[in-house]
């Protein structure tokens, strides 16, 4: 099958790889290159790097709504377009063009967690299961008919990164199965229950701020869901303290205020009082410092008992 692939980040690479081994990838659309963090060197997207390595034509249009972009697609003449975390809305004229339409790999069990950050959202919500949905693209965001779903349990050890890396592989495997079914004409098509839909907006800086007034479990899940990106944080002496990992202590302290460092545990870290319980700061990053373990923080002079986190 002739496939045009649209994707940008590392999450999309396993899907492109598995398709390339069985189908003809006529081209790759990916977002425009950006300078690296220091602004000196242009950084290619992971999908572009893969495409160049495997001699796949790369296109990086600023917009999908121009006649020029549509002409490129017509010239490539794909049977199917596959979208995996591309980062652009697909207009109707492109949706309607390929023989088999356009399908998308979305990193949640739809209709739950439509939108920009479904992997983070599943962990933050305390869900015990996540997955990847292969669906037909529709005009409304993440609202298309479902073809297949691949699932995985979420453990308490999972972070955004571990779940992300697992889902990108599950997504590729489920996509491979879906494309085979589409080619055979036997792919299922299930309409989503739109009344059950939930949405996740892109995270802003203020969304990552830890609220110590919440309970142990809620904060524990919040920190995991933000690790390593976009990263939960608190304020300590008016400076940002990033928090990568906390440990549930299941202990209530009668003294101290919510958000106060009330104790330290050798080899583990400082203890913060929260609503109805307490948490150990197991992995933190003070402003302009490296990430340190909670045990090292006790002797590092960055925090002390009685400090208030807000």
PDB file of C-alpha atoms in Angstrom:
ATOM      1  CA  UNK A   1       0.000   0.000   0.000  1.00  0.00           C
ATOM      2  CA  UNK A   2       1.163   3.543  -0.774  1.00  0.00           C
ATOM      3  CA  UNK A   3       1.219   5.462   2.510  1.00  0.00           C
ATOM      4  CA  UNK A   4       1.859   9.126   3.266  1.00  0.00           C
ATOM      5  CA  UNK A   5       3.000   9.480   6.887  1.00  0.00           C
ATOM      6  CA  UNK A   6       2.412  12.609   8.964  1.00  0.00           C
ATOM      7  CA  UNK A   7       4.198  12.801  12.309  1.00  0.00           C
ATOM      8  CA  UNK A   8       6.714  14.789  14.305  1.00  0.00           C
ATOM      9  CA  UNK A   9       7.999  13.533  17.720  1.00  0.00           C
ATOM     10  CA  UNK A  10       9.752  10.391  18.926  1.00  0.00           C
ATOM     11  CA  UNK A  11       6.348   8.845  19.715  1.00  0.00           C
ATOM     12  CA  UNK A  12       5.667   8.595  15.970  1.00  0.00           C
ATOM     13  CA  UNK A  13       8.918   6.883  14.937  1.00  0.00           C
ATOM     14  CA  UNK A  14       8.018   3.241  15.815  1.00  0.00           C
ATOM     15  CA  UNK A  15       4.805   3.591  13.784  1.00  0.00           C
ATOM     16  CA  UNK A  16       6.710   4.894  10.762  1.00  0.00           C
ATOM     17  CA  UNK A  17       9.278   2.138  11.163  1.00  0.00           C
ATOM     18  CA  UNK A  18       6.747  -0.695  11.253  1.00  0.00           C
ATOM     19  CA  UNK A  19       4.886   0.675   8.216  1.00  0.00           C
ATOM     20  CA  UNK A  20       8.085   1.142   6.188  1.00  0.00           C
ATOM     21  CA  UNK A  21       8.922  -2.544   6.548  1.00  0.00           C
ATOM     22  CA  UNK A  22       5.655  -3.670   4.922  1.00  0.00           C
ATOM     23  CA  UNK A  23       4.443  -0.793   2.733  1.00  0.00           C
ATOM     24  CA  UNK A  24       5.665   1.891   0.369  1.00  0.00           C
ATOM     25  CA  UNK A  25       6.097   5.167   2.261  1.00  0.00           C
ATOM     26  CA  UNK A  26       5.693   7.737  -0.504  1.00  0.00           C
ATOM     27  CA  UNK A  27       6.585  10.663   1.734  1.00  0.00           C
ATOM     28  CA  UNK A  28       6.691  12.090   5.234  1.00  0.00           C
ATOM     29  CA  UNK A  29       5.075  15.321   6.409  1.00  0.00           C
ATOM     30  CA  UNK A  30       6.570  16.705   9.613  1.00  0.00           C
ATOM     31  CA  UNK A  31       6.583  20.048  11.396  1.00  0.00           C
ATOM     32  CA  UNK A  32       9.060  22.766  10.470  1.00  0.00           C
ATOM     33  CA  UNK A  33      12.537  22.491  12.026  1.00  0.00           C
ATOM     34  CA  UNK A  34      13.284  24.633  15.064  1.00  0.00           C
ATOM     35  CA  UNK A  35      16.531  25.893  16.615  1.00  0.00           C
ATOM     36  CA  UNK A  36      17.818  23.935  19.602  1.00  0.00           C
ATOM     37  CA  UNK A  37      17.564  25.357  23.123  1.00  0.00           C
ATOM     38  CA  UNK A  38      20.627  27.557  22.616  1.00  0.00           C
ATOM     39  CA  UNK A  39      19.202  28.842  19.361  1.00  0.00           C
ATOM     40  CA  UNK A  40      22.339  28.164  17.345  1.00  0.00           C
ATOM     41  CA  UNK A  41      21.710  24.873  15.564  1.00  0.00           C
ATOM     42  CA  UNK A  42      18.600  23.738  13.714  1.00  0.00           C
ATOM     43  CA  UNK A  43      17.159  20.577  15.249  1.00  0.00           C
ATOM     44  CA  UNK A  44      15.377  18.101  12.992  1.00  0.00           C
ATOM     45  CA  UNK A  45      12.251  16.379  14.228  1.00  0.00           C
ATOM     46  CA  UNK A  46      12.740  12.688  15.149  1.00  0.00           C
ATOM     47  CA  UNK A  47      10.473  11.694  12.252  1.00  0.00           C
ATOM     48  CA  UNK A  48      12.536  13.742   9.792  1.00  0.00           C
ATOM     49  CA  UNK A  49      15.757  12.171  11.059  1.00  0.00           C
ATOM     50  CA  UNK A  50      14.294   8.700  10.524  1.00  0.00           C
ATOM     51  CA  UNK A  51      12.999   9.586   7.061  1.00  0.00           C
ATOM     52  CA  UNK A  52      16.373  10.957   5.921  1.00  0.00           C
ATOM     53  CA  UNK A  53      18.134   7.855   7.243  1.00  0.00           C
ATOM     54  CA  UNK A  54      15.824   5.651   5.165  1.00  0.00           C
ATOM     55  CA  UNK A  55      15.709   7.846   2.042  1.00  0.00           C
ATOM     56  CA  UNK A  56      12.049   8.802   2.414  1.00  0.00           C
ATOM     57  CA  UNK A  57      11.047  12.165   0.851  1.00  0.00           C
ATOM     58  CA  UNK A  58      10.394  14.798   3.545  1.00  0.00           C
ATOM     59  CA  UNK A  59       7.959  17.713   3.314  1.00  0.00           C
ATOM     60  CA  UNK A  60       7.544  20.437   5.943  1.00  0.00           C
ATOM     61  CA  UNK A  61       4.715  22.735   4.884  1.00  0.00           C
ATOM     62  CA  UNK A  62       3.846  25.653   7.129  1.00  0.00           C
ATOM     63  CA  UNK A  63       0.175  25.016   6.382  1.00  0.00           C
ATOM     64  CA  UNK A  64      -1.913  22.119   5.116  1.00  0.00           C
ATOM     65  CA  UNK A  65      -4.543  24.497   3.803  1.00  0.00           C
ATOM     66  CA  UNK A  66      -2.652  25.811   0.783  1.00  0.00           C
ATOM     67  CA  UNK A  67      -3.145  24.681  -2.798  1.00  0.00           C
ATOM     68  CA  UNK A  68       0.582  24.008  -3.016  1.00  0.00           C
ATOM     69  CA  UNK A  69       0.400  21.476  -0.169  1.00  0.00           C
ATOM     70  CA  UNK A  70      -2.625  19.776  -1.698  1.00  0.00           C
ATOM     71  CA  UNK A  71      -0.797  19.495  -5.034  1.00  0.00           C
ATOM     72  CA  UNK A  72       2.102  17.743  -3.286  1.00  0.00           C
ATOM     73  CA  UNK A  73      -0.315  15.211  -1.807  1.00  0.00           C
ATOM     74  CA  UNK A  74      -1.983  14.610  -5.166  1.00  0.00           C
ATOM     75  CA  UNK A  75       1.413  14.069  -6.783  1.00  0.00           C
ATOM     76  CA  UNK A  76       2.379  11.560  -4.081  1.00  0.00           C
ATOM     77  CA  UNK A  77      -0.983   9.840  -4.668  1.00  0.00           C
ATOM     78  CA  UNK A  78      -1.203   7.864  -1.395  1.00  0.00           C
ATOM     79  CA  UNK A  79      -3.754   5.088  -0.876  1.00  0.00           C
ATOM     80  CA  UNK A  80      -3.775   5.944   2.833  1.00  0.00           C
ATOM     81  CA  UNK A  81      -2.546   8.770   5.036  1.00  0.00           C
ATOM     82  CA  UNK A  82      -1.403   7.862   8.559  1.00  0.00           C
ATOM     83  CA  UNK A  83      -1.138  10.594  11.210  1.00  0.00           C
ATOM     84  CA  UNK A  84       0.796  10.085  14.454  1.00  0.00           C
ATOM     85  CA  UNK A  85       1.302  13.148  16.675  1.00  0.00           C
ATOM     86  CA  UNK A  86       1.790  15.439  13.686  1.00  0.00           C
ATOM     87  CA  UNK A  87       0.637  18.555  15.495  1.00  0.00           C
ATOM     88  CA  UNK A  88      -1.526  20.087  12.770  1.00  0.00           C
ATOM     89  CA  UNK A  89      -5.254  19.965  12.014  1.00  0.00           C
ATOM     90  CA  UNK A  90      -6.033  18.120   8.761  1.00  0.00           C
ATOM     91  CA  UNK A  91      -8.449  20.013   6.448  1.00  0.00           C
ATOM     92  CA  UNK A  92     -11.400  18.256   4.806  1.00  0.00           C
ATOM     93  CA  UNK A  93     -10.017  18.282   1.264  1.00  0.00           C
ATOM     94  CA  UNK A  94      -7.054  16.173   2.431  1.00  0.00           C
ATOM     95  CA  UNK A  95      -9.230  13.926   4.618  1.00  0.00           C
ATOM     96  CA  UNK A  96     -11.390  13.061   1.623  1.00  0.00           C
ATOM     97  CA  UNK A  97      -8.567  12.529  -0.871  1.00  0.00           C
ATOM     98  CA  UNK A  98      -6.920   9.096  -0.280  1.00  0.00           C
ATOM     99  CA  UNK A  99      -8.588   5.873  -1.373  1.00  0.00           C
ATOM    100  CA  UNK A 100      -8.671   4.542   2.193  1.00  0.00           C
ATOM    101  CA  UNK A 101      -8.925   7.929   3.905  1.00  0.00           C
ATOM    102  CA  UNK A 102      -6.816   9.107   6.841  1.00  0.00           C
ATOM    103  CA  UNK A 103      -6.256   7.281  10.108  1.00  0.00           C
ATOM    104  CA  UNK A 104      -4.725   8.537  13.331  1.00  0.00           C
ATOM    105  CA  UNK A 105      -2.851   6.970  16.255  1.00  0.00           C
ATOM    106  CA  UNK A 106      -4.066   8.600  19.491  1.00  0.00           C
ATOM    107  CA  UNK A 107      -2.491   7.794  22.855  1.00  0.00           C
ATOM    108  CA  UNK A 108      -5.593   7.160  24.971  1.00  0.00           C
ATOM    109  CA  UNK A 109      -8.596   4.868  25.079  1.00  0.00           C
ATOM    110  CA  UNK A 110     -11.066   7.094  23.288  1.00  0.00           C
ATOM    111  CA  UNK A 111     -13.390   8.832  23.885  1.00  0.00           C
ATOM    112  CA  UNK A 112     -11.537   9.519  27.146  1.00  0.00           C
ATOM    113  CA  UNK A 113      -8.752  12.094  27.023  1.00  0.00           C
ATOM    114  CA  UNK A 114      -9.123  13.635  23.620  1.00  0.00           C
ATOM    115  CA  UNK A 115      -6.708  16.481  23.012  1.00  0.00           C
ATOM    116  CA  UNK A 116      -3.089  17.393  23.609  1.00  0.00           C
ATOM    117  CA  UNK A 117      -1.793  15.516  26.679  1.00  0.00           C
ATOM    118  CA  UNK A 118      -3.616  12.189  27.096  1.00  0.00           C
ATOM    119  CA  UNK A 119      -0.663  10.230  28.513  1.00  0.00           C
ATOM    120  CA  UNK A 120      -0.060  12.736  31.299  1.00  0.00           C
ATOM    121  CA  UNK A 121      -3.780  12.930  31.955  1.00  0.00           C
ATOM    122  CA  UNK A 122      -4.250   9.174  32.441  1.00  0.00           C
ATOM    123  CA  UNK A 123      -1.599   9.025  35.164  1.00  0.00           C
ATOM    124  CA  UNK A 124      -2.717  12.254  36.848  1.00  0.00           C
ATOM    125  CA  UNK A 125      -6.270  10.893  36.977  1.00  0.00           C
ATOM    126  CA  UNK A 126      -5.034   7.765  38.729  1.00  0.00           C
ATOM    127  CA  UNK A 127      -6.278   5.496  35.941  1.00  0.00           C
ATOM    128  CA  UNK A 128      -5.255   1.842  36.136  1.00  0.00           C
ATOM    129  CA  UNK A 129      -5.282   1.371  32.366  1.00  0.00           C
ATOM    130  CA  UNK A 130      -4.310   3.336  29.272  1.00  0.00           C
ATOM    131  CA  UNK A 131      -3.947   2.557  25.621  1.00  0.00           C
ATOM    132  CA  UNK A 132      -3.757   3.649  22.018  1.00  0.00           C
ATOM    133  CA  UNK A 133      -6.710   4.152  19.690  1.00  0.00           C
ATOM    134  CA  UNK A 134      -6.425   3.775  15.931  1.00  0.00           C
ATOM    135  CA  UNK A 135      -9.232   5.842  14.425  1.00  0.00           C
ATOM    136  CA  UNK A 136     -10.457   7.506  11.271  1.00  0.00           C
ATOM    137  CA  UNK A 137      -9.784  11.231  11.282  1.00  0.00           C
ATOM    138  CA  UNK A 138     -12.856  13.445  11.447  1.00  0.00           C
ATOM    139  CA  UNK A 139     -13.258  17.203  11.315  1.00  0.00           C
ATOM    140  CA  UNK A 140     -13.793  17.377  15.098  1.00  0.00           C
ATOM    141  CA  UNK A 141     -10.680  16.766  17.214  1.00  0.00           C
ATOM    142  CA  UNK A 142     -10.130  13.067  18.065  1.00  0.00           C
ATOM    143  CA  UNK A 143     -13.777  12.302  17.373  1.00  0.00           C
ATOM    144  CA  UNK A 144     -13.435   9.878  14.462  1.00  0.00           C
ATOM    145  CA  UNK A 145     -14.692   6.309  14.299  1.00  0.00           C
ATOM    146  CA  UNK A 146     -12.558   3.741  16.121  1.00  0.00           C
ATOM    147  CA  UNK A 147     -10.818   0.932  14.238  1.00  0.00           C
ATOM    148  CA  UNK A 148      -8.762  -0.778  16.961  1.00  0.00           C
ATOM    149  CA  UNK A 149      -7.601  -0.160  20.542  1.00  0.00           C
ATOM    150  CA  UNK A 150      -4.424  -1.491  22.162  1.00  0.00           C
ATOM    151  CA  UNK A 151      -4.354  -1.426  25.975  1.00  0.00           C
ATOM    152  CA  UNK A 152      -1.812  -1.577  28.806  1.00  0.00           C
ATOM    153  CA  UNK A 153      -2.097  -1.443  32.617  1.00  0.00           C
ATOM    154  CA  UNK A 154      -0.720   1.557  34.511  1.00  0.00           C
ATOM    155  CA  UNK A 155       1.298   0.722  37.624  1.00  0.00           C
ATOM    156  CA  UNK A 156       2.238   3.019  40.492  1.00  0.00           C
ATOM    157  CA  UNK A 157       5.817   2.945  39.195  1.00  0.00           C
ATOM    158  CA  UNK A 158       4.786   4.415  35.848  1.00  0.00           C
ATOM    159  CA  UNK A 159       5.639   7.981  34.937  1.00  0.00           C
ATOM    160  CA  UNK A 160       4.749   9.952  31.832  1.00  0.00           C
ATOM    161  CA  UNK A 161       8.011   8.740  30.261  1.00  0.00           C
ATOM    162  CA  UNK A 162       7.591   5.027  30.963  1.00  0.00           C
ATOM    163  CA  UNK A 163       3.976   4.999  29.810  1.00  0.00           C
ATOM    164  CA  UNK A 164       4.850   7.105  26.746  1.00  0.00           C
ATOM    165  CA  UNK A 165       7.571   4.662  25.712  1.00  0.00           C
ATOM    166  CA  UNK A 166       5.288   1.669  26.169  1.00  0.00           C
ATOM    167  CA  UNK A 167       2.407   3.266  24.273  1.00  0.00           C
ATOM    168  CA  UNK A 168       4.536   4.251  21.282  1.00  0.00           C
ATOM    169  CA  UNK A 169       5.340   0.562  20.742  1.00  0.00           C
ATOM    170  CA  UNK A 170       1.759  -0.563  21.355  1.00  0.00           C
ATOM    171  CA  UNK A 171       0.618   2.144  18.965  1.00  0.00           C
ATOM    172  CA  UNK A 172       2.907   0.866  16.224  1.00  0.00           C
ATOM    173  CA  UNK A 173       1.771  -2.738  16.668  1.00  0.00           C
ATOM    174  CA  UNK A 174      -1.919  -1.814  16.738  1.00  0.00           C
ATOM    175  CA  UNK A 175      -1.480   0.479  13.719  1.00  0.00           C
ATOM    176  CA  UNK A 176       0.168  -2.345  11.772  1.00  0.00           C
ATOM    177  CA  UNK A 177      -2.812  -4.589  12.490  1.00  0.00           C
ATOM    178  CA  UNK A 178      -5.290  -1.855  11.555  1.00  0.00           C
ATOM    179  CA  UNK A 179      -3.604  -1.120   8.215  1.00  0.00           C
ATOM    180  CA  UNK A 180      -3.648  -4.829   7.327  1.00  0.00           C
ATOM    181  CA  UNK A 181      -7.390  -4.939   8.049  1.00  0.00           C
ATOM    182  CA  UNK A 182      -8.018  -1.792   6.008  1.00  0.00           C
ATOM    183  CA  UNK A 183      -6.160  -3.275   3.046  1.00  0.00           C
ATOM    184  CA  UNK A 184      -8.223  -6.465   3.309  1.00  0.00           C
ATOM    185  CA  UNK A 185     -11.464  -4.480   3.612  1.00  0.00           C
ATOM    186  CA  UNK A 186     -12.291  -6.049   6.980  1.00  0.00           C
ATOM    187  CA  UNK A 187     -11.464  -3.192   9.375  1.00  0.00           C
ATOM    188  CA  UNK A 188     -14.100  -2.590  12.076  1.00  0.00           C
ATOM    189  CA  UNK A 189     -15.540   0.892  12.452  1.00  0.00           C
ATOM    190  CA  UNK A 190     -17.097   1.901  15.778  1.00  0.00           C
ATOM    191  CA  UNK A 191     -18.691   5.299  16.359  1.00  0.00           C
ATOM    192  CA  UNK A 192     -17.442   6.965  19.541  1.00  0.00           C
ATOM    193  CA  UNK A 193     -19.814   7.759  22.374  1.00  0.00           C
ATOM    194  CA  UNK A 194     -19.354  11.522  22.216  1.00  0.00           C
ATOM    195  CA  UNK A 195     -21.275  12.060  25.466  1.00  0.00           C
ATOM    196  CA  UNK A 196     -18.483  10.206  27.283  1.00  0.00           C
ATOM    197  CA  UNK A 197     -15.705  12.352  25.807  1.00  0.00           C
ATOM    198  CA  UNK A 198     -13.215  14.167  28.014  1.00  0.00           C
ATOM    199  CA  UNK A 199     -10.632  16.689  26.805  1.00  0.00           C
ATOM    200  CA  UNK A 200      -7.074  17.556  27.807  1.00  0.00           C
ATOM    201  CA  UNK A 201      -5.701  20.986  26.943  1.00  0.00           C
ATOM    202  CA  UNK A 202      -1.971  21.672  26.486  1.00  0.00           C
ATOM    203  CA  UNK A 203      -0.272  22.289  29.817  1.00  0.00           C
ATOM    204  CA  UNK A 204       0.652  25.831  30.793  1.00  0.00           C
ATOM    205  CA  UNK A 205       3.274  26.595  33.429  1.00  0.00           C
ATOM    206  CA  UNK A 206       0.666  27.295  36.097  1.00  0.00           C
ATOM    207  CA  UNK A 207      -0.921  23.881  35.476  1.00  0.00           C
ATOM    208  CA  UNK A 208       2.263  22.213  36.749  1.00  0.00           C
ATOM    209  CA  UNK A 209       2.200  23.900  40.173  1.00  0.00           C
ATOM    210  CA  UNK A 210       1.723  21.399  43.025  1.00  0.00           C
ATOM    211  CA  UNK A 211      -1.188  22.074  45.359  1.00  0.00           C
ATOM    212  CA  UNK A 212      -0.075  20.699  48.736  1.00  0.00           C
ATOM    213  CA  UNK A 213      -3.652  21.092  50.013  1.00  0.00           C
ATOM    214  CA  UNK A 214      -4.596  17.993  48.052  1.00  0.00           C
ATOM    215  CA  UNK A 215      -4.259  14.472  49.433  1.00  0.00           C
ATOM    216  CA  UNK A 216      -1.305  12.083  49.165  1.00  0.00           C
ATOM    217  CA  UNK A 217      -2.665  10.006  46.309  1.00  0.00           C
ATOM    218  CA  UNK A 218      -3.657  12.999  44.183  1.00  0.00           C
ATOM    219  CA  UNK A 219      -0.255  14.684  44.503  1.00  0.00           C
ATOM    220  CA  UNK A 220       1.576  11.369  44.001  1.00  0.00           C
ATOM    221  CA  UNK A 221      -0.252  10.809  40.702  1.00  0.00           C
ATOM    222  CA  UNK A 222       0.205  14.437  39.654  1.00  0.00           C
ATOM    223  CA  UNK A 223       3.978  14.296  40.088  1.00  0.00           C
ATOM    224  CA  UNK A 224       4.235  10.968  38.219  1.00  0.00           C
ATOM    225  CA  UNK A 225       2.120  12.287  35.378  1.00  0.00           C
ATOM    226  CA  UNK A 226       4.392  15.313  35.015  1.00  0.00           C
ATOM    227  CA  UNK A 227       7.685  13.367  35.118  1.00  0.00           C
ATOM    228  CA  UNK A 228       9.855  14.234  33.243  1.00  0.00           C
ATOM    229  CA  UNK A 229       7.743  16.619  31.181  1.00  0.00           C
ATOM    230  CA  UNK A 230       6.373  19.199  31.712  1.00  0.00           C
ATOM    231  CA  UNK A 231       7.516  18.653  35.348  1.00  0.00           C
ATOM    232  CA  UNK A 232       5.643  19.410  38.558  1.00  0.00           C
ATOM    233  CA  UNK A 233       7.028  22.234  40.665  1.00  0.00           C
ATOM    234  CA  UNK A 234       6.583  24.121  43.907  1.00  0.00           C
ATOM    235  CA  UNK A 235       7.987  27.375  45.240  1.00  0.00           C
ATOM    236  CA  UNK A 236      10.668  27.403  47.934  1.00  0.00           C
ATOM    237  CA  UNK A 237      11.893  30.806  49.126  1.00  0.00           C
ATOM    238  CA  UNK A 238      10.342  32.330  45.989  1.00  0.00           C
ATOM    239  CA  UNK A 239      12.391  30.032  43.743  1.00  0.00           C
ATOM    240  CA  UNK A 240      11.142  27.174  41.601  1.00  0.00           C
ATOM    241  CA  UNK A 241      11.779  23.716  43.014  1.00  0.00           C
ATOM    242  CA  UNK A 242      11.014  21.032  40.436  1.00  0.00           C
ATOM    243  CA  UNK A 243       9.693  17.772  41.856  1.00  0.00           C
ATOM    244  CA  UNK A 244      10.241  14.607  39.815  1.00  0.00           C
ATOM    245  CA  UNK A 245       9.335  11.941  42.338  1.00  0.00           C
ATOM    246  CA  UNK A 246       7.538  11.674  45.676  1.00  0.00           C
ATOM    247  CA  UNK A 247       6.911   8.668  47.908  1.00  0.00           C
ATOM    248  CA  UNK A 248       3.674   8.112  49.814  1.00  0.00           C
ATOM    249  CA  UNK A 249       4.412   7.890  53.521  1.00  0.00           C
ATOM    250  CA  UNK A 250       0.894   7.090  54.807  1.00  0.00           C
ATOM    251  CA  UNK A 251       1.602   9.022  57.986  1.00  0.00           C
ATOM    252  CA  UNK A 252      -0.143  12.010  59.496  1.00  0.00           C
ATOM    253  CA  UNK A 253       1.862  14.597  61.393  1.00  0.00           C
ATOM    254  CA  UNK A 254       0.056  16.415  64.194  1.00  0.00           C
ATOM    255  CA  UNK A 255       2.402  19.399  63.952  1.00  0.00           C
ATOM    256  CA  UNK A 256       3.257  21.689  61.061  1.00  0.00           C
ATOM    257  CA  UNK A 257       1.191  23.325  58.327  1.00  0.00           C
ATOM    258  CA  UNK A 258       0.144  22.004  54.940  1.00  0.00           C
ATOM    259  CA  UNK A 259       3.131  22.365  52.577  1.00  0.00           C
ATOM    260  CA  UNK A 260       5.650  22.535  55.420  1.00  0.00           C
ATOM    261  CA  UNK A 261       8.705  20.282  55.595  1.00  0.00           C
ATOM    262  CA  UNK A 262       8.016  18.502  58.865  1.00  0.00           C
ATOM    263  CA  UNK A 263      10.562  15.690  58.919  1.00  0.00           C
ATOM    264  CA  UNK A 264      13.458  13.995  57.144  1.00  0.00           C
ATOM    265  CA  UNK A 265      14.086  10.292  56.615  1.00  0.00           C
ATOM    266  CA  UNK A 266      17.692   9.189  56.199  1.00  0.00           C
ATOM    267  CA  UNK A 267      18.459   7.970  52.705  1.00  0.00           C
ATOM    268  CA  UNK A 268      15.029   8.984  51.398  1.00  0.00           C
ATOM    269  CA  UNK A 269      14.484  12.709  51.746  1.00  0.00           C
ATOM    270  CA  UNK A 270      12.486  15.460  53.369  1.00  0.00           C
ATOM    271  CA  UNK A 271       8.842  14.955  54.308  1.00  0.00           C
ATOM    272  CA  UNK A 272       6.131  17.436  53.282  1.00  0.00           C
ATOM    273  CA  UNK A 273       2.823  17.607  55.097  1.00  0.00           C
ATOM    274  CA  UNK A 274      -0.215  17.377  52.816  1.00  0.00           C
ATOM    275  CA  UNK A 275      -3.951  17.093  53.359  1.00  0.00           C
ATOM    276  CA  UNK A 276      -4.548  14.000  55.466  1.00  0.00           C
ATOM    277  CA  UNK A 277      -1.009  12.667  55.147  1.00  0.00           C
ATOM    278  CA  UNK A 278       2.564  13.284  54.011  1.00  0.00           C
ATOM    279  CA  UNK A 279       4.955  12.719  51.108  1.00  0.00           C
ATOM    280  CA  UNK A 280       8.708  12.215  50.831  1.00  0.00           C
ATOM    281  CA  UNK A 281      10.481  14.435  48.303  1.00  0.00           C
ATOM    282  CA  UNK A 282      12.402  11.640  46.609  1.00  0.00           C
ATOM    283  CA  UNK A 283      13.801  13.418  43.534  1.00  0.00           C
ATOM    284  CA  UNK A 284      14.014  17.197  43.167  1.00  0.00           C
ATOM    285  CA  UNK A 285      15.749  19.923  41.185  1.00  0.00           C
ATOM    286  CA  UNK A 286      16.415  23.265  42.895  1.00  0.00           C
ATOM    287  CA  UNK A 287      16.499  26.282  40.586  1.00  0.00           C
ATOM    288  CA  UNK A 288      19.732  26.414  38.528  1.00  0.00           C
ATOM    289  CA  UNK A 289      20.906  23.121  40.054  1.00  0.00           C
ATOM    290  CA  UNK A 290      21.079  19.513  38.897  1.00  0.00           C
ATOM    291  CA  UNK A 291      18.468  16.887  39.749  1.00  0.00           C
ATOM    292  CA  UNK A 292      19.266  15.352  43.140  1.00  0.00           C
ATOM    293  CA  UNK A 293      17.895  12.414  45.079  1.00  0.00           C
ATOM    294  CA  UNK A 294      15.908  13.054  48.216  1.00  0.00           C
ATOM    295  CA  UNK A 295      18.572  11.422  50.367  1.00  0.00           C
ATOM    296  CA  UNK A 296      21.266  13.719  48.997  1.00  0.00           C
ATOM    297  CA  UNK A 297      19.036  16.734  49.539  1.00  0.00           C
ATOM    298  CA  UNK A 298      19.167  16.241  53.318  1.00  0.00           C
ATOM    299  CA  UNK A 299      22.892  17.005  53.374  1.00  0.00           C
ATOM    300  CA  UNK A 300      22.859  19.430  50.452  1.00  0.00           C
ATOM    301  CA  UNK A 301      21.592  22.465  52.296  1.00  0.00           C
ATOM    302  CA  UNK A 302      18.852  23.153  49.758  1.00  0.00           C
ATOM    303  CA  UNK A 303      15.998  22.470  52.193  1.00  0.00           C
ATOM    304  CA  UNK A 304      15.526  22.169  55.927  1.00  0.00           C
ATOM    305  CA  UNK A 305      12.820  21.163  58.374  1.00  0.00           C
ATOM    306  CA  UNK A 306      10.403  24.034  58.908  1.00  0.00           C
ATOM    307  CA  UNK A 307      10.687  25.372  55.357  1.00  0.00           C
ATOM    308  CA  UNK A 308       7.372  26.090  53.644  1.00  0.00           C
ATOM    309  CA  UNK A 309       6.609  24.991  50.097  1.00  0.00           C
ATOM    310  CA  UNK A 310       3.889  26.922  48.287  1.00  0.00           C
TER     311      UNK A 310
END
